[in-house]
Short mmCIF file of C-alpha atoms in Angstrom, two decimals:
data_model
loop_
_atom_site.label_atom_id
_atom_site.label_comp_id
_atom_site.label_asym_id
_atom_site.label_seq_id
_atom_site.Cartn_x
_atom_site.Cartn_y
_atom_site.Cartn_z
CA UNK A 1 6.38 44.47 -12.30
CA UNK A 2 7.97 47.45 -10.59
CA UNK A 3 11.38 46.71 -12.05
CA UNK A 4 9.93 46.51 -15.54
CA UNK A 5 8.08 49.79 -15.08
CA UNK A 6 11.18 51.56 -13.88
CA UNK A 7 13.11 50.07 -16.81
CA UNK A 8 10.51 51.38 -19.26
CA UNK A 9 10.42 54.73 -17.50
CA UNK A 10 14.22 55.00 -17.79
CA UNK A 11 14.88 53.74 -21.29
CA UNK A 12 11.65 53.93 -23.24
CA UNK A 13 10.06 57.03 -21.75
CA UNK A 14 7.89 58.16 -24.64
CA UNK A 15 7.27 61.61 -23.18
CA UNK A 16 10.98 62.35 -22.89
CA UNK A 17 11.62 60.79 -26.29
CA UNK A 18 8.98 62.93 -27.97
CA UNK A 19 10.37 66.06 -26.34
CA UNK A 20 13.94 65.46 -27.51
CA UNK A 21 13.20 63.82 -30.84
CA UNK A 22 13.87 67.08 -32.76
CA UNK A 23 17.26 67.50 -31.05
CA UNK A 24 18.34 63.93 -31.83
CA UNK A 25 16.99 64.28 -35.39
CA UNK A 26 19.20 67.34 -35.83
CA UNK A 27 22.09 65.22 -34.54
CA UNK A 28 21.22 62.60 -37.13
CA UNK A 29 21.39 65.24 -39.86
CA UNK A 30 24.79 66.40 -38.63
CA UNK A 31 26.07 62.81 -38.50
CA UNK A 32 24.97 62.25 -42.10
CA UNK A 33 26.67 65.44 -43.33
CA UNK A 34 29.85 64.67 -41.40
CA UNK A 35 29.88 61.07 -42.62
CA UNK A 36 29.39 62.04 -46.28
CA UNK A 37 32.17 64.63 -46.08
CA UNK A 38 34.52 62.05 -44.56
CA UNK A 39 33.67 59.35 -47.10
CA UNK A 40 34.05 61.61 -50.15
CA UNK A 41 37.27 63.32 -49.02
CA UNK A 42 38.85 60.21 -47.48
CA UNK A 43 38.28 57.96 -50.49
CA UNK A 44 39.36 60.66 -52.97
CA UNK A 45 42.60 61.29 -51.07
CA UNK A 46 43.23 57.56 -50.67
CA UNK A 47 42.79 56.90 -54.38
CA UNK A 48 44.98 59.89 -55.26
CA UNK A 49 47.78 58.61 -53.01
CA UNK A 50 47.52 55.10 -54.46
CA UNK A 51 47.76 56.48 -58.01
CA UNK A 52 50.76 58.63 -57.08
CA UNK A 53 52.33 55.57 -55.50
CA UNK A 54 52.00 53.68 -58.78
CA UNK A 55 54.37 56.17 -60.44
CA UNK A 56 57.12 54.43 -58.49
CA UNK A 57 59.04 57.48 -57.25
CA UNK A 58 61.00 55.99 -54.40
CA UNK A 59 61.29 58.88 -51.92
CA UNK A 60 57.69 59.93 -52.49
CA UNK A 61 56.54 56.36 -51.94
CA UNK A 62 58.36 56.13 -48.64
CA UNK A 63 56.62 59.31 -47.54
CA UNK A 64 53.24 57.90 -48.57
CA UNK A 65 53.84 54.57 -46.82
CA UNK A 66 54.95 56.32 -43.64
CA UNK A 67 51.94 58.67 -43.62
CA UNK A 68 49.58 55.76 -44.18
CA UNK A 69 51.21 53.78 -41.37
CA UNK A 70 50.90 56.71 -38.97
CA UNK A 71 47.17 57.08 -39.54
CA UNK A 72 46.62 53.34 -39.35
CA UNK A 73 48.48 53.06 -36.05
CA UNK A 74 46.97 56.02 -34.19
CA UNK A 75 43.54 55.62 -32.57
CA UNK A 76 41.12 58.09 -34.26
CA UNK A 77 40.16 59.57 -30.89
CA UNK A 78 43.81 60.41 -30.20
CA UNK A 79 44.05 62.27 -33.53
CA UNK A 80 40.83 64.17 -32.83
CA UNK A 81 41.99 65.16 -29.34
CA UNK A 82 45.40 66.15 -30.68
CA UNK A 83 43.88 68.43 -33.32
CA UNK A 84 41.19 69.90 -31.10
CA UNK A 85 43.10 70.44 -27.85
CA UNK A 86 46.58 70.60 -29.31
CA UNK A 87 46.33 73.05 -32.20
CA UNK A 88 45.11 75.99 -30.06
CA UNK A 89 48.49 75.79 -28.29
CA UNK A 90 50.02 76.71 -31.66
CA UNK A 91 47.56 79.59 -32.03
CA UNK A 92 45.40 77.64 -34.48
CA UNK A 93 41.88 77.10 -33.27
CA UNK A 94 39.80 74.46 -34.96
CA UNK A 95 36.15 73.59 -34.34
CA UNK A 96 35.14 70.18 -33.03
CA UNK A 97 33.38 69.49 -36.31
CA UNK A 98 36.50 70.34 -38.33
CA UNK A 99 38.75 68.31 -36.02
CA UNK A 100 36.50 65.24 -36.32
CA UNK A 101 36.14 65.63 -40.08
CA UNK A 102 39.86 66.11 -40.67
CA UNK A 103 40.91 63.25 -38.37
CA UNK A 104 38.54 60.66 -39.79
CA UNK A 105 39.26 61.82 -43.36
CA UNK A 106 42.96 61.21 -42.77
CA UNK A 107 42.25 57.81 -41.22
CA UNK A 108 40.01 56.78 -44.12
CA UNK A 109 42.61 58.14 -46.57
CA UNK A 110 45.24 55.87 -45.00
CA UNK A 111 43.12 52.73 -44.95
CA UNK A 112 41.71 53.23 -48.44
CA UNK A 113 45.13 54.03 -49.95
CA UNK A 114 46.35 50.69 -48.64
CA UNK A 115 43.35 48.87 -50.12
CA UNK A 116 43.49 50.71 -53.48
CA UNK A 117 47.21 50.00 -53.70
CA UNK A 118 46.70 46.31 -52.96
CA UNK A 119 44.08 46.28 -55.72
CA UNK A 120 46.43 47.93 -58.21
CA UNK A 121 49.26 45.49 -57.46
CA UNK A 122 46.85 42.56 -57.77
CA UNK A 123 46.38 43.30 -61.49
CA UNK A 124 48.84 41.03 -63.35
CA UNK A 125 51.91 42.67 -64.88
CA UNK A 126 50.99 41.26 -68.31
CA UNK A 127 47.96 43.58 -68.37
CA UNK A 128 50.23 46.60 -68.06
CA UNK A 129 52.62 45.33 -70.72
CA UNK A 130 49.86 44.41 -73.16
CA UNK A 131 48.12 47.78 -72.75
CA UNK A 132 51.35 49.75 -73.12
CA UNK A 133 52.32 47.75 -76.22
CA UNK A 134 49.07 48.74 -77.92
CA UNK A 135 50.24 52.35 -77.63
CA UNK A 136 48.34 53.47 -74.54
CA UNK A 137 50.24 55.90 -72.31
CA UNK A 138 51.01 55.10 -68.67
CA UNK A 139 48.05 57.15 -67.42
CA UNK A 140 45.69 55.75 -70.05
CA UNK A 141 46.70 52.24 -69.03
CA UNK A 142 46.12 53.06 -65.40
CA UNK A 143 42.75 54.68 -66.05
CA UNK A 144 41.29 52.35 -68.65
CA UNK A 145 42.87 48.99 -67.94
CA UNK A 146 44.28 48.69 -64.44
CA UNK A 147 41.97 50.76 -62.22
CA UNK A 148 38.69 49.24 -63.46
CA UNK A 149 39.99 45.79 -62.54
CA UNK A 150 41.66 46.96 -59.35
CA UNK A 151 38.60 48.83 -58.06
CA UNK A 152 36.40 45.79 -58.48
CA UNK A 153 38.36 43.65 -56.05
CA UNK A 154 38.71 46.52 -53.59
CA UNK A 155 34.97 47.04 -53.20
CA UNK A 156 34.29 44.55 -50.38
CA UNK A 157 37.17 45.48 -48.05
CA UNK A 158 36.66 49.15 -48.84
CA UNK A 159 32.96 49.06 -47.96
CA UNK A 160 33.56 47.43 -44.60
CA UNK A 161 36.39 49.79 -43.70
CA UNK A 162 34.42 52.85 -44.76
CA UNK A 163 31.46 51.82 -42.60
CA UNK A 164 33.70 51.23 -39.59
CA UNK A 165 35.40 54.61 -39.93
CA UNK A 166 32.15 56.48 -40.59
CA UNK A 167 30.80 55.17 -37.28
CA UNK A 168 33.72 57.04 -35.72
CA UNK A 169 31.69 60.24 -36.16
CA UNK A 170 30.35 59.40 -32.66
CA UNK A 171 33.82 60.32 -31.37
CA UNK A 172 32.98 63.91 -32.28
CA UNK A 173 30.82 64.04 -29.14
CA UNK A 174 34.05 64.12 -27.12
CA UNK A 175 35.00 67.47 -28.68
CA UNK A 176 31.50 68.93 -28.47
CA UNK A 177 30.04 68.10 -31.86
CA UNK A 178 26.25 67.79 -31.50
CA UNK A 179 25.99 64.73 -33.72
CA UNK A 180 23.69 61.86 -32.68
CA UNK A 181 25.63 60.85 -29.57
CA UNK A 182 26.44 64.44 -28.57
CA UNK A 183 22.83 65.53 -28.99
CA UNK A 184 21.43 62.56 -27.07
CA UNK A 185 23.93 63.05 -24.26
CA UNK A 186 22.87 66.67 -23.82
CA UNK A 187 19.24 65.60 -23.94
CA UNK A 188 20.02 63.01 -21.28
CA UNK A 189 21.47 65.65 -18.95
CA UNK A 190 18.58 68.08 -19.58
CA UNK A 191 15.93 65.46 -18.84
CA UNK A 192 17.82 63.44 -16.22
CA UNK A 193 16.58 60.39 -18.09
CA UNK A 194 18.54 58.09 -20.42
CA UNK A 195 15.69 57.59 -22.92
CA UNK A 196 17.29 60.05 -25.39
CA UNK A 197 20.28 57.71 -25.44
CA UNK A 198 17.96 54.89 -26.51
CA UNK A 199 16.70 57.24 -29.20
CA UNK A 200 20.31 57.88 -30.26
CA UNK A 201 21.02 54.14 -30.44
CA UNK A 202 17.89 53.71 -32.58
CA UNK A 203 19.05 56.55 -34.85
CA UNK A 204 22.37 54.76 -35.40
CA UNK A 205 20.55 51.51 -36.14
CA UNK A 206 18.29 53.25 -38.68
CA UNK A 207 21.33 54.82 -40.29
CA UNK A 208 23.78 51.93 -40.24
CA UNK A 209 21.79 48.66 -40.37
CA UNK A 210 20.99 49.25 -44.08
CA UNK A 211 24.65 50.12 -44.70
CA UNK A 212 25.90 47.02 -42.87
CA UNK A 213 23.41 44.88 -44.81
CA UNK A 214 24.57 46.55 -48.05
CA UNK A 215 28.17 45.71 -47.08
CA UNK A 216 27.21 42.07 -46.57
CA UNK A 217 25.46 42.00 -49.96
CA UNK A 218 28.38 43.64 -51.73
CA UNK A 219 30.74 41.12 -50.15
CA UNK A 220 28.88 38.23 -51.78
CA UNK A 221 28.08 40.09 -55.00
CA UNK A 222 31.68 41.07 -55.69
CA UNK A 223 33.28 37.93 -54.31
CA UNK A 224 35.73 36.36 -56.71
CA UNK A 225 35.35 32.72 -57.46
CA UNK A 226 38.36 30.95 -56.08
CA UNK B 1 59.29 77.51 -34.66
CA UNK B 2 60.41 78.17 -31.10
CA UNK B 3 56.76 78.49 -30.04
CA UNK B 4 55.86 75.32 -31.86
CA UNK B 5 58.60 73.34 -30.13
CA UNK B 6 57.60 74.83 -26.80
CA UNK B 7 53.96 73.87 -27.25
CA UNK B 8 54.32 70.44 -28.84
CA UNK B 9 57.77 68.98 -28.20
CA UNK B 10 58.66 70.34 -24.83
CA UNK B 11 61.21 68.06 -23.16
CA UNK B 12 60.69 69.52 -19.68
CA UNK B 13 57.02 68.69 -19.90
CA UNK B 14 57.79 65.17 -21.06
CA UNK B 15 60.01 64.48 -18.08
CA UNK B 16 57.40 66.00 -15.76
CA UNK B 17 54.51 64.03 -17.20
CA UNK B 18 56.45 60.83 -17.71
CA UNK B 19 55.32 58.93 -14.58
CA UNK B 20 51.61 59.39 -15.25
CA UNK B 21 51.99 58.75 -19.00
CA UNK B 22 53.83 55.52 -18.24
CA UNK B 23 51.07 54.43 -15.86
CA UNK B 24 48.55 55.23 -18.60
CA UNK B 25 50.54 53.17 -21.09
CA UNK B 26 50.55 50.15 -18.75
CA UNK B 27 46.82 50.65 -18.19
CA UNK B 28 46.24 50.61 -21.94
CA UNK B 29 48.15 47.31 -22.16
CA UNK B 30 46.06 45.88 -19.31
CA UNK B 31 42.81 47.01 -20.98
CA UNK B 32 43.92 45.38 -24.23
CA UNK B 33 44.82 42.18 -22.40
CA UNK B 34 41.26 42.10 -21.10
CA UNK B 35 39.30 43.21 -24.17
CA UNK B 36 41.03 41.12 -26.85
CA UNK B 37 40.36 37.72 -25.19
CA UNK B 38 36.80 38.81 -24.36
CA UNK B 39 36.17 39.76 -27.99
CA UNK B 40 37.78 36.56 -29.29
CA UNK B 41 35.68 34.39 -26.98
CA UNK B 42 32.47 36.22 -27.89
CA UNK B 43 33.41 35.98 -31.57
CA UNK B 44 33.99 32.22 -31.53
CA UNK B 45 30.66 31.64 -29.78
CA UNK B 46 28.80 33.90 -32.26
CA UNK B 47 30.50 32.29 -35.25
CA UNK B 48 29.64 28.78 -34.07
CA UNK B 49 26.02 29.79 -33.45
CA UNK B 50 25.71 31.49 -36.82
CA UNK B 51 27.23 28.61 -38.79
CA UNK B 52 26.08 25.44 -37.07
CA UNK B 53 23.08 26.31 -34.89
CA UNK B 54 19.47 25.61 -35.83
CA UNK B 55 17.97 28.00 -38.40
CA UNK B 56 16.35 30.31 -35.84
CA UNK B 57 19.57 30.54 -33.80
CA UNK B 58 21.53 31.33 -36.97
CA UNK B 59 19.16 34.17 -37.82
CA UNK B 60 19.30 35.54 -34.29
CA UNK B 61 23.10 35.41 -34.28
CA UNK B 62 23.26 37.24 -37.61
CA UNK B 63 20.84 39.91 -36.38
CA UNK B 64 22.78 40.32 -33.13
CA UNK B 65 26.02 40.73 -35.10
CA UNK B 66 24.51 43.36 -37.40
CA UNK B 67 23.02 45.36 -34.52
CA UNK B 68 26.27 45.53 -32.60
CA UNK B 69 28.25 46.30 -35.72
CA UNK B 70 25.86 49.17 -36.51
CA UNK B 71 26.04 50.87 -33.10
CA UNK B 72 29.28 52.81 -32.63
CA UNK B 73 31.27 51.39 -29.70
CA UNK B 74 31.36 54.78 -27.96
CA UNK B 75 27.54 54.91 -27.98
CA UNK B 76 27.43 51.46 -26.42
CA UNK B 77 29.98 52.46 -23.80
CA UNK B 78 28.15 55.67 -22.85
CA UNK B 79 24.89 53.74 -22.66
CA UNK B 80 26.35 51.10 -20.34
CA UNK B 81 28.24 53.59 -18.20
CA UNK B 82 25.85 56.56 -17.98
CA UNK B 83 22.50 55.02 -18.94
CA UNK B 84 22.27 51.77 -17.01
CA UNK B 85 22.68 53.36 -13.53
CA UNK B 86 19.27 55.03 -14.09
CA UNK B 87 17.75 51.56 -13.99
CA UNK B 88 19.67 50.80 -10.80
CA UNK B 89 22.34 48.75 -12.61
CA UNK B 90 25.78 50.20 -12.01
CA UNK B 91 28.45 48.16 -13.75
CA UNK B 92 31.21 50.72 -13.18
CA UNK B 93 33.75 51.93 -15.73
CA UNK B 94 35.60 48.60 -15.98
CA UNK B 95 32.34 46.68 -16.28
CA UNK B 96 31.05 49.05 -18.95
CA UNK B 97 34.25 48.72 -20.97
CA UNK B 98 34.31 44.92 -20.61
CA UNK B 99 30.65 44.55 -21.58
CA UNK B 100 30.82 47.10 -24.40
CA UNK B 101 33.88 45.46 -25.94
CA UNK B 102 32.38 41.99 -25.54
CA UNK B 103 29.30 43.13 -27.50
CA UNK B 104 31.09 45.27 -30.10
CA UNK B 105 34.38 43.54 -30.84
CA UNK B 106 32.77 40.15 -30.24
CA UNK B 107 30.52 40.87 -33.23
CA UNK B 108 33.45 41.90 -35.41
CA UNK B 109 35.49 38.83 -34.44
CA UNK B 110 32.34 36.78 -34.96
CA UNK B 111 32.10 37.92 -38.59
CA UNK B 112 35.77 37.12 -39.13
CA UNK B 113 35.48 33.62 -37.64
CA UNK B 114 32.25 33.00 -39.57
CA UNK B 115 33.97 33.84 -42.85
CA UNK B 116 36.81 31.53 -41.82
CA UNK B 117 34.54 28.61 -40.96
CA UNK B 118 32.62 29.04 -44.21
CA UNK B 119 35.90 29.01 -46.15
CA UNK B 120 36.60 25.44 -45.05
CA UNK B 121 35.09 23.07 -47.63
CA UNK B 122 32.14 20.96 -46.47
CA UNK B 123 33.95 17.78 -47.46
CA UNK B 124 36.45 18.33 -44.64
CA UNK B 125 33.65 18.23 -42.09
CA UNK B 126 32.09 15.15 -43.66
CA UNK B 127 35.40 13.31 -43.94
CA UNK B 128 36.27 14.06 -40.31
CA UNK B 129 32.84 12.96 -39.08
CA UNK B 130 33.08 9.73 -41.09
CA UNK B 131 36.36 8.81 -39.37
CA UNK B 132 34.43 8.78 -36.12
CA UNK B 133 35.26 12.22 -34.71
CA UNK B 134 32.41 13.89 -32.84
CA UNK B 135 31.01 17.26 -33.93
CA UNK B 136 33.01 19.08 -31.26
CA UNK B 137 36.19 17.21 -32.09
CA UNK B 138 35.74 17.95 -35.79
CA UNK B 139 35.35 21.65 -35.09
CA UNK B 140 38.30 21.77 -32.74
CA UNK B 141 40.78 19.62 -34.65
CA UNK B 142 39.76 20.04 -38.29
CA UNK B 143 37.60 23.08 -39.03
CA UNK B 144 38.81 25.82 -36.65
CA UNK B 145 42.56 25.41 -37.31
CA UNK B 146 42.00 25.84 -41.05
CA UNK B 147 39.43 28.59 -40.53
CA UNK B 148 41.84 30.62 -38.39
CA UNK B 149 44.63 30.23 -40.92
CA UNK B 150 42.39 31.40 -43.75
CA UNK B 151 41.36 34.61 -41.98
CA UNK B 152 44.61 35.35 -40.17
CA UNK B 153 45.05 38.80 -41.79
CA UNK B 154 41.56 39.88 -40.69
CA UNK B 155 42.13 38.52 -37.19
CA UNK B 156 45.36 40.44 -36.72
CA UNK B 157 43.90 43.60 -38.25
CA UNK B 158 40.83 43.37 -36.03
CA UNK B 159 43.01 42.93 -32.96
CA UNK B 160 44.92 46.07 -33.93
CA UNK B 161 41.61 47.94 -34.10
CA UNK B 162 40.61 46.63 -30.65
CA UNK B 163 43.83 47.88 -29.06
CA UNK B 164 43.32 51.29 -30.70
CA UNK B 165 39.70 51.31 -29.55
CA UNK B 166 40.71 51.03 -25.88
CA UNK B 167 41.36 54.79 -26.17
CA UNK B 168 37.59 55.39 -25.88
CA UNK B 169 37.82 54.17 -22.28
CA UNK B 170 39.17 57.67 -21.57
CA UNK B 171 35.59 58.93 -22.02
CA UNK B 172 34.46 56.98 -18.95
CA UNK B 173 37.51 58.23 -17.01
CA UNK B 174 39.55 55.04 -16.96
CA UNK B 175 43.15 56.25 -16.56
CA UNK B 176 44.52 54.78 -19.79
CA UNK B 177 47.10 56.50 -21.99
CA UNK B 178 44.86 59.09 -23.66
CA UNK B 179 43.11 59.99 -20.41
CA UNK B 180 46.42 60.46 -18.58
CA UNK B 181 47.75 62.57 -21.46
CA UNK B 182 44.68 64.82 -21.26
CA UNK B 183 45.18 65.17 -17.50
CA UNK B 184 48.81 66.09 -18.00
CA UNK B 185 47.85 68.57 -20.72
CA UNK B 186 45.32 70.22 -18.41
CA UNK B 187 47.85 70.45 -15.62
CA UNK B 188 50.62 71.91 -17.78
CA UNK B 189 48.64 73.95 -20.35
CA UNK B 190 50.84 72.34 -22.96
CA UNK B 191 50.05 69.93 -25.79
CA UNK B 192 53.26 67.94 -25.44
CA UNK B 193 51.74 65.10 -23.33
CA UNK B 194 49.18 64.38 -26.08
CA UNK B 195 51.93 64.34 -28.70
CA UNK B 196 53.89 61.97 -26.45
CA UNK B 197 50.85 59.71 -26.08
CA UNK B 198 50.35 59.66 -29.85
CA UNK B 199 54.00 58.74 -30.26
CA UNK B 200 53.63 55.93 -27.73
CA UNK B 201 50.62 54.52 -29.59
CA UNK B 202 52.56 54.74 -32.84
CA UNK B 203 55.66 52.98 -31.50
CA UNK B 204 53.51 50.26 -29.91
CA UNK B 205 51.37 49.62 -32.98
CA UNK B 206 53.60 50.39 -35.96
CA UNK B 207 55.06 46.85 -36.10
CA UNK B 208 51.53 45.45 -36.05
CA UNK B 209 50.47 47.80 -38.87
CA UNK B 210 53.43 46.62 -40.97
CA UNK B 211 52.51 42.99 -40.28
CA UNK B 212 48.84 43.54 -41.20
CA UNK B 213 49.82 45.35 -44.35
CA UNK B 214 52.03 42.45 -45.47
CA UNK B 215 49.42 39.82 -44.64
CA UNK B 216 46.64 41.76 -46.41
CA UNK B 217 48.63 42.39 -49.56
CA UNK B 218 49.48 38.73 -49.75
CA UNK B 219 45.84 37.76 -49.29
CA UNK B 220 44.52 40.18 -51.92
CA UNK B 221 47.29 39.44 -54.43
CA UNK B 222 46.77 35.71 -53.99
CA UNK B 223 43.22 35.78 -55.33
#
């Protein structure tokens, strides 16, 4: 029974947990704020790029495709480290929070642009032609005919991708952001006990299990009949 | 401009840091060669359990998948590396990475394989069984080949994510590309090694990104 007791003492130490609950709760709050900022900015930028891409300006499109490829190919942690440790060398200091927010926003922008664009191209050409022939302008067609159909099929892949990238907020702990992981790691060093880490894991489960379940539901709800 | 070039694209620094960056690059390849097969194996097992096990096993597999998709991989890694030793279990940095990736990417691959298996019509299974193939034979020769083909874009895209994710091994001090670049940056007080590492990741993964993009567009447009 000794092993079990030491296991409980290490990972489910209620005294330590109670003491550091406020700290981890603060981390949870920071994670939520950071995640919301990333989701809003990343999706908005991604949609904007996809719309610009639909104008069909060749040079601009190449630039967009290249940018998207860059942020799909680079690991998010590399971008965060580059911004946080690299920019000061150019005399530009940036906080860990800002570096994490900017990096993950750019990554989500890239992935969502790709998905939005795939959605736009999946709308049959006849829809465009029919809408334009009724006298709608290019933008009206895009806004009222194409995007509503395009967005619908992008919902499932977009949800999953957004969840995956939002979980990247934990990477902020590497550059000193006191989000859930950062907060529980400090608590772990203060208390010399890993129970706060268990608390952190629970916080992520509380935050993300509903979102993952929502993603699953959306996937079936929005699935197209083949 | 001069300052910028000096701080970010400094050729002297690149030549200086080259040997350790190259070792880091090879280490990243080795880590990927370990974590991708681990994830794939875990994924196939999870997918089989969650599609053809008894009801209770199916539920457990689905719950397991959701839990390990909800916990960020870095949290898992820190827990295994820094938490477990408190209970007298020291799996080391390699062990922590292997176990963390098995749990995390195994769950992601599991979801992909599950979707693939479910996309194969039931009639295929029944027809194969009625020709006298066993359950295992049916899975291996009839269901899995079609399942893999149906979810190929997701499989490739997930593999790309796994290779990118190996960069978190730098947090537990495994000398992969990002870790080595940070070391070189600390030694030289210059950001060039990190830029070089980013460039190396880009050159390695750009072809894969192009491939994924083509496969995904085809899949979405084909609906």
